[in-house]
Amino acid sequence: MKVDVLLGLQWGDEGKGKVVDVLTPRYDAVARFQGGPNAGHTLEFEGKKYVLRSIPSGIFQNGQTNIIGNGVVLDPVLFREEAEALEASGVDLRKVLKISKKAHLIMPTHRLLDAANEKAKGASKIGTTGKGIGPTYTDKISRNGLRLGDTLHDFDRKYAAAKARHLSRLTMLDAAPDAAALAALEQKWMDAIEYIKSYELIDSEHVINTMLREGKSILCEGAQGTLLDVDFGSYPFVTSSNTVCAGACTGLGIAPNKIGEVFGIFKAYCTRVGSGPFPTELHDETGARIRDLGHEYGAVTGRERRCGWIDLVALKYAIMINGVTQLIMMKSDVLDDFDEIKACVAYEINGERIEQFPFSVEEDEITPVYVTLPGWKTDMTRMQSESEFPKNFKDYIDFLEKELETPITIVSIGPDRSQTIERKK
Ligand code: GDP
Ligand code: IMO
Ligand code: MG
């Protein structure tokens, strides 16, 4: 059995949570491999809506195992909030969820550092989610991090050493916290550590490889998106983990030759939240219209998402880096009423036409070259099969498949689990 990977091809919020939930019944387990509570994955079914941050999107199906892998960073306080809300709504989380002992812990001082680093950057701030992601991964890479498994042995000493380091850095940044306020945060955090220890803490690489040897199948759930990858995204306006397919190998302990299908998920247009370049961004009423119709506001921070046309130069790059075998197109219904739809097929940089995603995508250097396609002007949200799709929408799919040289096997026409159409291969 192989491991399939589902990941975002744009700047996040492509609809990963929704599709992981839809695909989960085909797998024995679902696993998160990177990121942390910077993610907000939305699922809708039976009239209810859930937003998951650290917990995989496979928990609502039929008892599949859900794994938080070693590549994930966890904030115990946010994890507890998320888990308790799910338990209150009837999910028997302890039965299905297992957490890697190697997952790194986000400390209260990591969040303070995230805010202080952003403030120090001034106008060139990243626009992070403020969840302490960057400082936690920095500690991991500089070999100073705390792992969930560390809570089982000599934890107070390790915690105190990490905290002392953080406080000296915060003092340097003129952001030393009030001692009483920090003590209150720490108390809540330590209580949450005890809570998290009531879950099954595992050596996830062993559990996962044993499952594979037994012929079981696993779906890996990406967070963020390829253009936020720390190596291949629009650096430095990225997150601090490898969001690309290779991240599933390092974030779960899966050998590359075990990877099977790679599902690349994208919106029929493009969005971005936070700072950083976005070549096809629309600053006009069309951008505002996409935002309104697509409810493009952050699931975690409530921030307005920046909106623009689909960018095929960036998508081709993301397909290449990830080895995407199947594409999943989301939110096509948002464009149901548009007269015309544009797709960026190249960039013009200093008068030269470029089709290969360049080193820098700073907006002022790039003019997108667009192809204009006719809209389909049809409400698709209640359609049941691809045979009902209007001709112009079928043509749009054909155009994208030809450009991207990869089949679009699933089309999503609304936020609900049921509004998902599989195409014949
Ligand atoms: P994720 O982070 O990739 O899981 O995506 P988010 O949950 O942050 O953002 C996707 C948003 O679009 C959520 O509010 C979903 O409920 C919604 N959504 C997902 N698929 C569709 C779709 O096909 N059409 C519409 N209109 N909304 C969708
Ligand atoms: P999901 O999984 C969209 C963005 C932030 C910021 C940058 C760095 O829901 O798609 P960080 O807090 O990670 O240090 O912020 O990355 N960002 C996301 N944007 N969706 C996400 O996750 C994101 N996670 C981080 O806005 O620009
Ligand atoms: Mg999201």
PDB file of N, CA and C in Angstrom, residues 9-88:
ATOM      1  N   LEU A   9      -1.689  24.120  -3.571  1.00  0.00           N
ATOM      2  CA  LEU A   9      -0.755  24.556  -4.621  1.00  0.00           C
ATOM      3  C   LEU A   9      -0.601  26.064  -4.664  1.00  0.00           C
ATOM      4  N   GLN A  10      -1.379  26.787  -3.846  1.00  0.00           N
ATOM      5  CA  GLN A  10      -1.305  28.251  -3.902  1.00  0.00           C
ATOM      6  C   GLN A  10      -0.772  28.791  -2.571  1.00  0.00           C
ATOM      7  N   TRP A  11      -1.421  29.857  -2.034  1.00  0.00           N
ATOM      8  CA  TRP A  11      -0.940  30.434  -0.777  1.00  0.00           C
ATOM      9  C   TRP A  11      -1.801  30.001   0.408  1.00  0.00           C
ATOM     10  N   GLY A  12      -2.289  28.783   0.383  1.00  0.00           N
ATOM     11  CA  GLY A  12      -3.099  28.288   1.493  1.00  0.00           C
ATOM     12  C   GLY A  12      -4.581  28.546   1.277  1.00  0.00           C
ATOM     13  N   ASP A  13      -5.393  27.928   2.157  1.00  0.00           N
ATOM     14  CA  ASP A  13      -6.851  28.106   2.156  1.00  0.00           C
ATOM     15  C   ASP A  13      -7.505  27.667   0.854  1.00  0.00           C
ATOM     16  N   GLU A  14      -6.936  26.666   0.222  1.00  0.00           N
ATOM     17  CA  GLU A  14      -7.485  26.170  -1.042  1.00  0.00           C
ATOM     18  C   GLU A  14      -8.732  25.319  -0.819  1.00  0.00           C
ATOM     19  N   GLY A  15      -8.905  24.815   0.416  1.00  0.00           N
ATOM     20  CA  GLY A  15     -10.034  23.925   0.702  1.00  0.00           C
ATOM     21  C   GLY A  15      -9.570  22.520   1.073  1.00  0.00           C
ATOM     22  N   LYS A  16      -8.349  22.444   1.610  1.00  0.00           N
ATOM     23  CA  LYS A  16      -7.751  21.139   1.940  1.00  0.00           C
ATOM     24  C   LYS A  16      -8.621  20.354   2.927  1.00  0.00           C
ATOM     25  N   GLY A  17      -9.087  21.062   3.969  1.00  0.00           N
ATOM     26  CA  GLY A  17      -9.883  20.385   5.004  1.00  0.00           C
ATOM     27  C   GLY A  17     -11.103  19.710   4.421  1.00  0.00           C
ATOM     28  N   LYS A  18     -11.816  20.439   3.567  1.00  0.00           N
ATOM     29  CA  LYS A  18     -13.033  19.882   2.972  1.00  0.00           C
ATOM     30  C   LYS A  18     -12.733  18.593   2.209  1.00  0.00           C
ATOM     31  N   VAL A  19     -11.698  18.612   1.375  1.00  0.00           N
ATOM     32  CA  VAL A  19     -11.448  17.448   0.516  1.00  0.00           C
ATOM     33  C   VAL A  19     -10.851  16.284   1.307  1.00  0.00           C
ATOM     34  N   VAL A  20     -10.024  16.579   2.306  1.00  0.00           N
ATOM     35  CA  VAL A  20      -9.507  15.475   3.137  1.00  0.00           C
ATOM     36  C   VAL A  20     -10.687  14.742   3.775  1.00  0.00           C
ATOM     37  N   ASP A  21     -11.654  15.498   4.279  1.00  0.00           N
ATOM     38  CA  ASP A  21     -12.844  14.875   4.877  1.00  0.00           C
ATOM     39  C   ASP A  21     -13.568  13.993   3.847  1.00  0.00           C
ATOM     40  N   VAL A  22     -13.696  14.497   2.621  1.00  0.00           N
ATOM     41  CA  VAL A  22     -14.398  13.732   1.580  1.00  0.00           C
ATOM     42  C   VAL A  22     -13.633  12.448   1.226  1.00  0.00           C
ATOM     43  N   LEU A  23     -12.302  12.522   1.192  1.00  0.00           N
ATOM     44  CA  LEU A  23     -11.500  11.363   0.758  1.00  0.00           C
ATOM     45  C   LEU A  23     -11.217  10.357   1.884  1.00  0.00           C
ATOM     46  N   THR A  24     -11.377  10.783   3.134  1.00  0.00           N
ATOM     47  CA  THR A  24     -11.003   9.931   4.275  1.00  0.00           C
ATOM     48  C   THR A  24     -11.588   8.514   4.240  1.00  0.00           C
ATOM     49  N   PRO A  25     -12.859   8.322   3.838  1.00  0.00           N
ATOM     50  CA  PRO A  25     -13.394   6.949   3.847  1.00  0.00           C
ATOM     51  C   PRO A  25     -12.577   5.956   3.008  1.00  0.00           C
ATOM     52  N   ARG A  26     -11.737   6.453   2.093  1.00  0.00           N
ATOM     53  CA  ARG A  26     -10.921   5.533   1.266  1.00  0.00           C
ATOM     54  C   ARG A  26      -9.624   5.126   1.954  1.00  0.00           C
ATOM     55  N   TYR A  27      -9.360   5.647   3.141  1.00  0.00           N
ATOM     56  CA  TYR A  27      -8.066   5.400   3.800  1.00  0.00           C
ATOM     57  C   TYR A  27      -8.258   4.823   5.191  1.00  0.00           C
ATOM     58  N   ASP A  28      -7.155   4.235   5.706  1.00  0.00           N
ATOM     59  CA  ASP A  28      -7.171   3.736   7.079  1.00  0.00           C
ATOM     60  C   ASP A  28      -6.719   4.802   8.057  1.00  0.00           C
ATOM     61  N   ALA A  29      -5.977   5.791   7.571  1.00  0.00           N
ATOM     62  CA  ALA A  29      -5.474   6.825   8.477  1.00  0.00           C
ATOM     63  C   ALA A  29      -5.269   8.135   7.727  1.00  0.00           C
ATOM     64  N   VAL A  30      -5.344   9.218   8.479  1.00  0.00           N
ATOM     65  CA  VAL A  30      -5.053  10.556   7.947  1.00  0.00           C
ATOM     66  C   VAL A  30      -3.976  11.158   8.842  1.00  0.00           C
ATOM     67  N   ALA A  31      -2.983  11.818   8.231  1.00  0.00           N
ATOM     68  CA  ALA A  31      -1.876  12.341   9.040  1.00  0.00           C
ATOM     69  C   ALA A  31      -1.494  13.751   8.627  1.00  0.00           C
ATOM     70  N   ARG A  32      -1.333  14.620   9.605  1.00  0.00           N
ATOM     71  CA  ARG A  32      -0.765  15.957   9.350  1.00  0.00           C
ATOM     72  C   ARG A  32       0.751  15.859   9.461  1.00  0.00           C
ATOM     73  N   PHE A  33       1.471  16.525   8.566  1.00  0.00           N
ATOM     74  CA  PHE A  33       2.937  16.376   8.568  1.00  0.00           C
ATOM     75  C   PHE A  33       3.721  17.655   8.824  1.00  0.00           C
ATOM     76  N   GLN A  34       3.072  18.815   8.803  1.00  0.00           N
ATOM     77  CA  GLN A  34       3.808  20.071   9.060  1.00  0.00           C
ATOM     78  C   GLN A  34       2.824  21.147   9.492  1.00  0.00           C
ATOM     79  N   GLY A  35       3.393  22.311   9.815  1.00  0.00           N
ATOM     80  CA  GLY A  35       2.545  23.424  10.233  1.00  0.00           C
ATOM     81  C   GLY A  35       2.005  23.190  11.625  1.00  0.00           C
ATOM     82  N   GLY A  36       1.118  24.066  12.016  1.00  0.00           N
ATOM     83  CA  GLY A  36       0.537  23.963  13.356  1.00  0.00           C
ATOM     84  C   GLY A  36      -0.758  24.730  13.375  1.00  0.00           C
ATOM     85  N   PRO A  37      -1.033  25.441  14.449  1.00  0.00           N
ATOM     86  CA  PRO A  37      -2.319  26.149  14.542  1.00  0.00           C
ATOM     87  C   PRO A  37      -2.361  27.429  13.705  1.00  0.00           C
ATOM     88  N   ASN A  38      -1.366  27.645  12.845  1.00  0.00           N
ATOM     89  CA  ASN A  38      -1.505  28.683  11.817  1.00  0.00           C
ATOM     90  C   ASN A  38      -2.521  28.224  10.768  1.00  0.00           C
ATOM     91  N   ALA A  39      -2.727  26.926  10.659  1.00  0.00           N
ATOM     92  CA  ALA A  39      -3.700  26.386   9.713  1.00  0.00           C
ATOM     93  C   ALA A  39      -5.122  26.607  10.226  1.00  0.00           C
ATOM     94  N   GLY A  40      -6.043  26.752   9.292  1.00  0.00           N
ATOM     95  CA  GLY A  40      -7.469  26.751   9.614  1.00  0.00           C
ATOM     96  C   GLY A  40      -8.153  25.999   8.496  1.00  0.00           C
ATOM     97  N   HIS A  41      -8.565  24.773   8.774  1.00  0.00           N
ATOM     98  CA  HIS A  41      -9.156  23.921   7.752  1.00  0.00           C
ATOM     99  C   HIS A  41     -10.644  23.769   8.038  1.00  0.00           C
ATOM    100  N   THR A  42     -11.469  24.212   7.079  1.00  0.00           N
ATOM    101  CA  THR A  42     -12.910  24.279   7.316  1.00  0.00           C
ATOM    102  C   THR A  42     -13.627  23.088   6.692  1.00  0.00           C
ATOM    103  N   LEU A  43     -14.545  22.506   7.458  1.00  0.00           N
ATOM    104  CA  LEU A  43     -15.349  21.387   6.975  1.00  0.00           C
ATOM    105  C   LEU A  43     -16.808  21.723   7.208  1.00  0.00           C
ATOM    106  N   GLU A  44     -17.659  21.370   6.257  1.00  0.00           N
ATOM    107  CA  GLU A  44     -19.095  21.585   6.443  1.00  0.00           C
ATOM    108  C   GLU A  44     -19.851  20.335   6.049  1.00  0.00           C
ATOM    109  N   PHE A  45     -20.731  19.889   6.919  1.00  0.00           N
ATOM    110  CA  PHE A  45     -21.638  18.798   6.564  1.00  0.00           C
ATOM    111  C   PHE A  45     -22.806  18.799   7.541  1.00  0.00           C
ATOM    112  N   GLU A  46     -23.932  18.285   7.090  1.00  0.00           N
ATOM    113  CA  GLU A  46     -25.168  18.224   7.884  1.00  0.00           C
ATOM    114  C   GLU A  46     -25.463  19.560   8.569  1.00  0.00           C
ATOM    115  N   GLY A  47     -25.248  20.633   7.830  1.00  0.00           N
ATOM    116  CA  GLY A  47     -25.603  21.959   8.348  1.00  0.00           C
ATOM    117  C   GLY A  47     -24.653  22.496   9.405  1.00  0.00           C
ATOM    118  N   LYS A  48     -23.569  21.772   9.698  1.00  0.00           N
ATOM    119  CA  LYS A  48     -22.614  22.258  10.704  1.00  0.00           C
ATOM    120  C   LYS A  48     -21.271  22.586  10.055  1.00  0.00           C
ATOM    121  N   LYS A  49     -20.563  23.525  10.719  1.00  0.00           N
ATOM    122  CA  LYS A  49     -19.270  23.951  10.183  1.00  0.00           C
ATOM    123  C   LYS A  49     -18.215  23.793  11.284  1.00  0.00           C
ATOM    124  N   TYR A  50     -17.096  23.247  10.949  1.00  0.00           N
ATOM    125  CA  TYR A  50     -15.994  23.061  11.902  1.00  0.00           C
ATOM    126  C   TYR A  50     -14.719  23.659  11.317  1.00  0.00           C
ATOM    127  N   VAL A  51     -13.912  24.283  12.179  1.00  0.00           N
ATOM    128  CA  VAL A  51     -12.592  24.753  11.719  1.00  0.00           C
ATOM    129  C   VAL A  51     -11.519  24.025  12.531  1.00  0.00           C
ATOM    130  N   LEU A  52     -10.681  23.277  11.841  1.00  0.00           N
ATOM    131  CA  LEU A  52      -9.612  22.521  12.511  1.00  0.00           C
ATOM    132  C   LEU A  52      -8.285  23.246  12.318  1.00  0.00           C
ATOM    133  N   ARG A  53      -7.472  23.252  13.371  1.00  0.00           N
ATOM    134  CA  ARG A  53      -6.178  23.951  13.277  1.00  0.00           C
ATOM    135  C   ARG A  53      -5.016  22.957  13.333  1.00  0.00           C
ATOM    136  N   SER A  54      -4.978  22.134  14.362  1.00  0.00           N
ATOM    137  CA  SER A  54      -3.863  21.180  14.513  1.00  0.00           C
ATOM    138  C   SER A  54      -4.308  19.744  14.314  1.00  0.00           C
ATOM    139  N   ILE A  55      -5.591  19.512  14.448  1.00  0.00           N
ATOM    140  CA  ILE A  55      -6.125  18.142  14.386  1.00  0.00           C
ATOM    141  C   ILE A  55      -6.470  17.815  12.928  1.00  0.00           C
ATOM    142  N   PRO A  56      -6.072  16.634  12.449  1.00  0.00           N
ATOM    143  CA  PRO A  56      -6.321  16.279  11.051  1.00  0.00           C
ATOM    144  C   PRO A  56      -7.819  16.280  10.703  1.00  0.00           C
ATOM    145  N   SER A  57      -8.092  16.483   9.417  1.00  0.00           N
ATOM    146  CA  SER A  57      -9.490  16.607   8.963  1.00  0.00           C
ATOM    147  C   SER A  57     -10.168  15.252   8.728  1.00  0.00           C
ATOM    148  N   GLY A  58      -9.556  14.170   9.207  1.00  0.00           N
ATOM    149  CA  GLY A  58     -10.171  12.855   9.024  1.00  0.00           C
ATOM    150  C   GLY A  58     -10.981  12.395  10.230  1.00  0.00           C
ATOM    151  N   ILE A  59     -11.150  13.251  11.218  1.00  0.00           N
ATOM    152  CA  ILE A  59     -11.755  12.788  12.486  1.00  0.00           C
ATOM    153  C   ILE A  59     -13.266  12.625  12.440  1.00  0.00           C
ATOM    154  N   PHE A  60     -13.918  13.134  11.395  1.00  0.00           N
ATOM    155  CA  PHE A  60     -15.382  13.084  11.391  1.00  0.00           C
ATOM    156  C   PHE A  60     -15.929  11.881  10.639  1.00  0.00           C
ATOM    157  N   GLN A  61     -15.054  11.054  10.081  1.00  0.00           N
ATOM    158  CA  GLN A  61     -15.564   9.921   9.311  1.00  0.00           C
ATOM    159  C   GLN A  61     -15.721   8.682  10.190  1.00  0.00           C
ATOM    160  N   ASN A  62     -15.290   7.516   9.685  1.00  0.00           N
ATOM    161  CA  ASN A  62     -15.725   6.287  10.381  1.00  0.00           C
ATOM    162  C   ASN A  62     -14.660   5.661  11.269  1.00  0.00           C
ATOM    163  N   GLY A  63     -14.068   6.474  12.129  1.00  0.00           N
ATOM    164  CA  GLY A  63     -13.127   5.901  13.083  1.00  0.00           C
ATOM    165  C   GLY A  63     -11.734   5.678  12.534  1.00  0.00           C
ATOM    166  N   GLN A  64     -11.394   6.266  11.389  1.00  0.00           N
ATOM    167  CA  GLN A  64     -10.025   6.173  10.878  1.00  0.00           C
ATOM    168  C   GLN A  64      -9.057   6.742  11.919  1.00  0.00           C
ATOM    169  N   THR A  65      -7.826   6.206  11.915  1.00  0.00           N
ATOM    170  CA  THR A  65      -6.794   6.750  12.794  1.00  0.00           C
ATOM    171  C   THR A  65      -6.373   8.116  12.271  1.00  0.00           C
ATOM    172  N   ASN A  66      -6.205   9.066  13.171  1.00  0.00           N
ATOM    173  CA  ASN A  66      -5.711  10.394  12.784  1.00  0.00           C
ATOM    174  C   ASN A  66      -4.420  10.649  13.540  1.00  0.00           C
ATOM    175  N   ILE A  67      -3.387  11.051  12.792  1.00  0.00           N
ATOM    176  CA  ILE A  67      -2.060  11.180  13.395  1.00  0.00           C
ATOM    177  C   ILE A  67      -1.546  12.605  13.236  1.00  0.00           C
ATOM    178  N   ILE A  68      -1.037  13.157  14.332  1.00  0.00           N
ATOM    179  CA  ILE A  68      -0.309  14.430  14.255  1.00  0.00           C
ATOM    180  C   ILE A  68       1.167  14.046  14.240  1.00  0.00           C
ATOM    181  N   GLY A  69       1.846  14.321  13.123  1.00  0.00           N
ATOM    182  CA  GLY A  69       3.196  13.800  12.910  1.00  0.00           C
ATOM    183  C   GLY A  69       4.290  14.642  13.550  1.00  0.00           C
ATOM    184  N   ASN A  70       5.513  14.128  13.457  1.00  0.00           N
ATOM    185  CA  ASN A  70       6.685  14.794  14.053  1.00  0.00           C
ATOM    186  C   ASN A  70       6.970  16.169  13.453  1.00  0.00           C
ATOM    187  N   GLY A  71       6.527  16.396  12.204  1.00  0.00           N
ATOM    188  CA  GLY A  71       6.814  17.664  11.546  1.00  0.00           C
ATOM    189  C   GLY A  71       5.912  18.810  11.986  1.00  0.00           C
ATOM    190  N   VAL A  72       4.895  18.470  12.777  1.00  0.00           N
ATOM    191  CA  VAL A  72       3.922  19.483  13.218  1.00  0.00           C
ATOM    192  C   VAL A  72       4.445  20.194  14.470  1.00  0.00           C
ATOM    193  N   VAL A  73       4.072  21.469  14.645  1.00  0.00           N
ATOM    194  CA  VAL A  73       4.349  22.172  15.903  1.00  0.00           C
ATOM    195  C   VAL A  73       3.019  22.397  16.616  1.00  0.00           C
ATOM    196  N   LEU A  74       2.992  22.076  17.909  1.00  0.00           N
ATOM    197  CA  LEU A  74       1.726  22.074  18.644  1.00  0.00           C
ATOM    198  C   LEU A  74       1.729  23.090  19.775  1.00  0.00           C
ATOM    199  N   ASP A  75       0.671  23.874  19.860  1.00  0.00           N
ATOM    200  CA  ASP A  75       0.462  24.719  21.028  1.00  0.00           C
ATOM    201  C   ASP A  75      -0.529  23.983  21.920  1.00  0.00           C
ATOM    202  N   PRO A  76      -0.076  23.515  23.104  1.00  0.00           N
ATOM    203  CA  PRO A  76      -0.950  22.705  23.952  1.00  0.00           C
ATOM    204  C   PRO A  76      -2.252  23.413  24.322  1.00  0.00           C
ATOM    205  N   VAL A  77      -2.171  24.734  24.515  1.00  0.00           N
ATOM    206  CA  VAL A  77      -3.381  25.477  24.920  1.00  0.00           C
ATOM    207  C   VAL A  77      -4.394  25.485  23.778  1.00  0.00           C
ATOM    208  N   LEU A  78      -3.916  25.780  22.569  1.00  0.00           N
ATOM    209  CA  LEU A  78      -4.837  25.807  21.417  1.00  0.00           C
ATOM    210  C   LEU A  78      -5.320  24.398  21.079  1.00  0.00           C
ATOM    211  N   PHE A  79      -4.416  23.422  21.244  1.00  0.00           N
ATOM    212  CA  PHE A  79      -4.829  22.036  21.003  1.00  0.00           C
ATOM    213  C   PHE A  79      -5.970  21.663  21.951  1.00  0.00           C
ATOM    214  N   ARG A  80      -5.808  22.030  23.220  1.00  0.00           N
ATOM    215  CA  ARG A  80      -6.833  21.682  24.206  1.00  0.00           C
ATOM    216  C   ARG A  80      -8.175  22.337  23.867  1.00  0.00           C
ATOM    217  N   GLU A  81      -8.122  23.624  23.496  1.00  0.00           N
ATOM    218  CA  GLU A  81      -9.368  24.329  23.115  1.00  0.00           C
ATOM    219  C   GLU A  81     -10.062  23.608  21.964  1.00  0.00           C
ATOM    220  N   GLU A  82      -9.255  23.272  20.960  1.00  0.00           N
ATOM    221  CA  GLU A  82      -9.801  22.629  19.760  1.00  0.00           C
ATOM    222  C   GLU A  82     -10.373  21.247  20.108  1.00  0.00           C
ATOM    223  N   ALA A  83      -9.610  20.496  20.891  1.00  0.00           N
ATOM    224  CA  ALA A  83     -10.015  19.126  21.232  1.00  0.00           C
ATOM    225  C   ALA A  83     -11.263  19.132  22.117  1.00  0.00           C
ATOM    226  N   GLU A  84     -11.306  20.036  23.090  1.00  0.00           N
ATOM    227  CA  GLU A  84     -12.469  20.055  23.990  1.00  0.00           C
ATOM    228  C   GLU A  84     -13.740  20.455  23.239  1.00  0.00           C
ATOM    229  N   ALA A  85     -13.592  21.389  22.281  1.00  0.00           N
ATOM    230  CA  ALA A  85     -14.772  21.787  21.496  1.00  0.00           C
ATOM    231  C   ALA A  85     -15.269  20.595  20.672  1.00  0.00           C
ATOM    232  N   LEU A  86     -14.344  19.816  20.131  1.00  0.00           N
ATOM    233  CA  LEU A  86     -14.752  18.657  19.322  1.00  0.00           C
ATOM    234  C   LEU A  86     -15.403  17.592  20.195  1.00  0.00           C
ATOM    235  N   GLU A  87     -14.825  17.372  21.380  1.00  0.00           N
ATOM    236  CA  GLU A  87     -15.408  16.390  22.298  1.00  0.00           C
ATOM    237  C   GLU A  87     -16.816  16.817  22.696  1.00  0.00           C
ATOM    238  N   ALA A  88     -16.979  18.131  22.939  1.00  0.00           N
ATOM    239  CA  ALA A  88     -18.303  18.642  23.327  1.00  0.00           C
ATOM    240  C   ALA A  88     -19.321  18.429  22.206  1.00  0.00           C
TER     241      ALA A  88
END
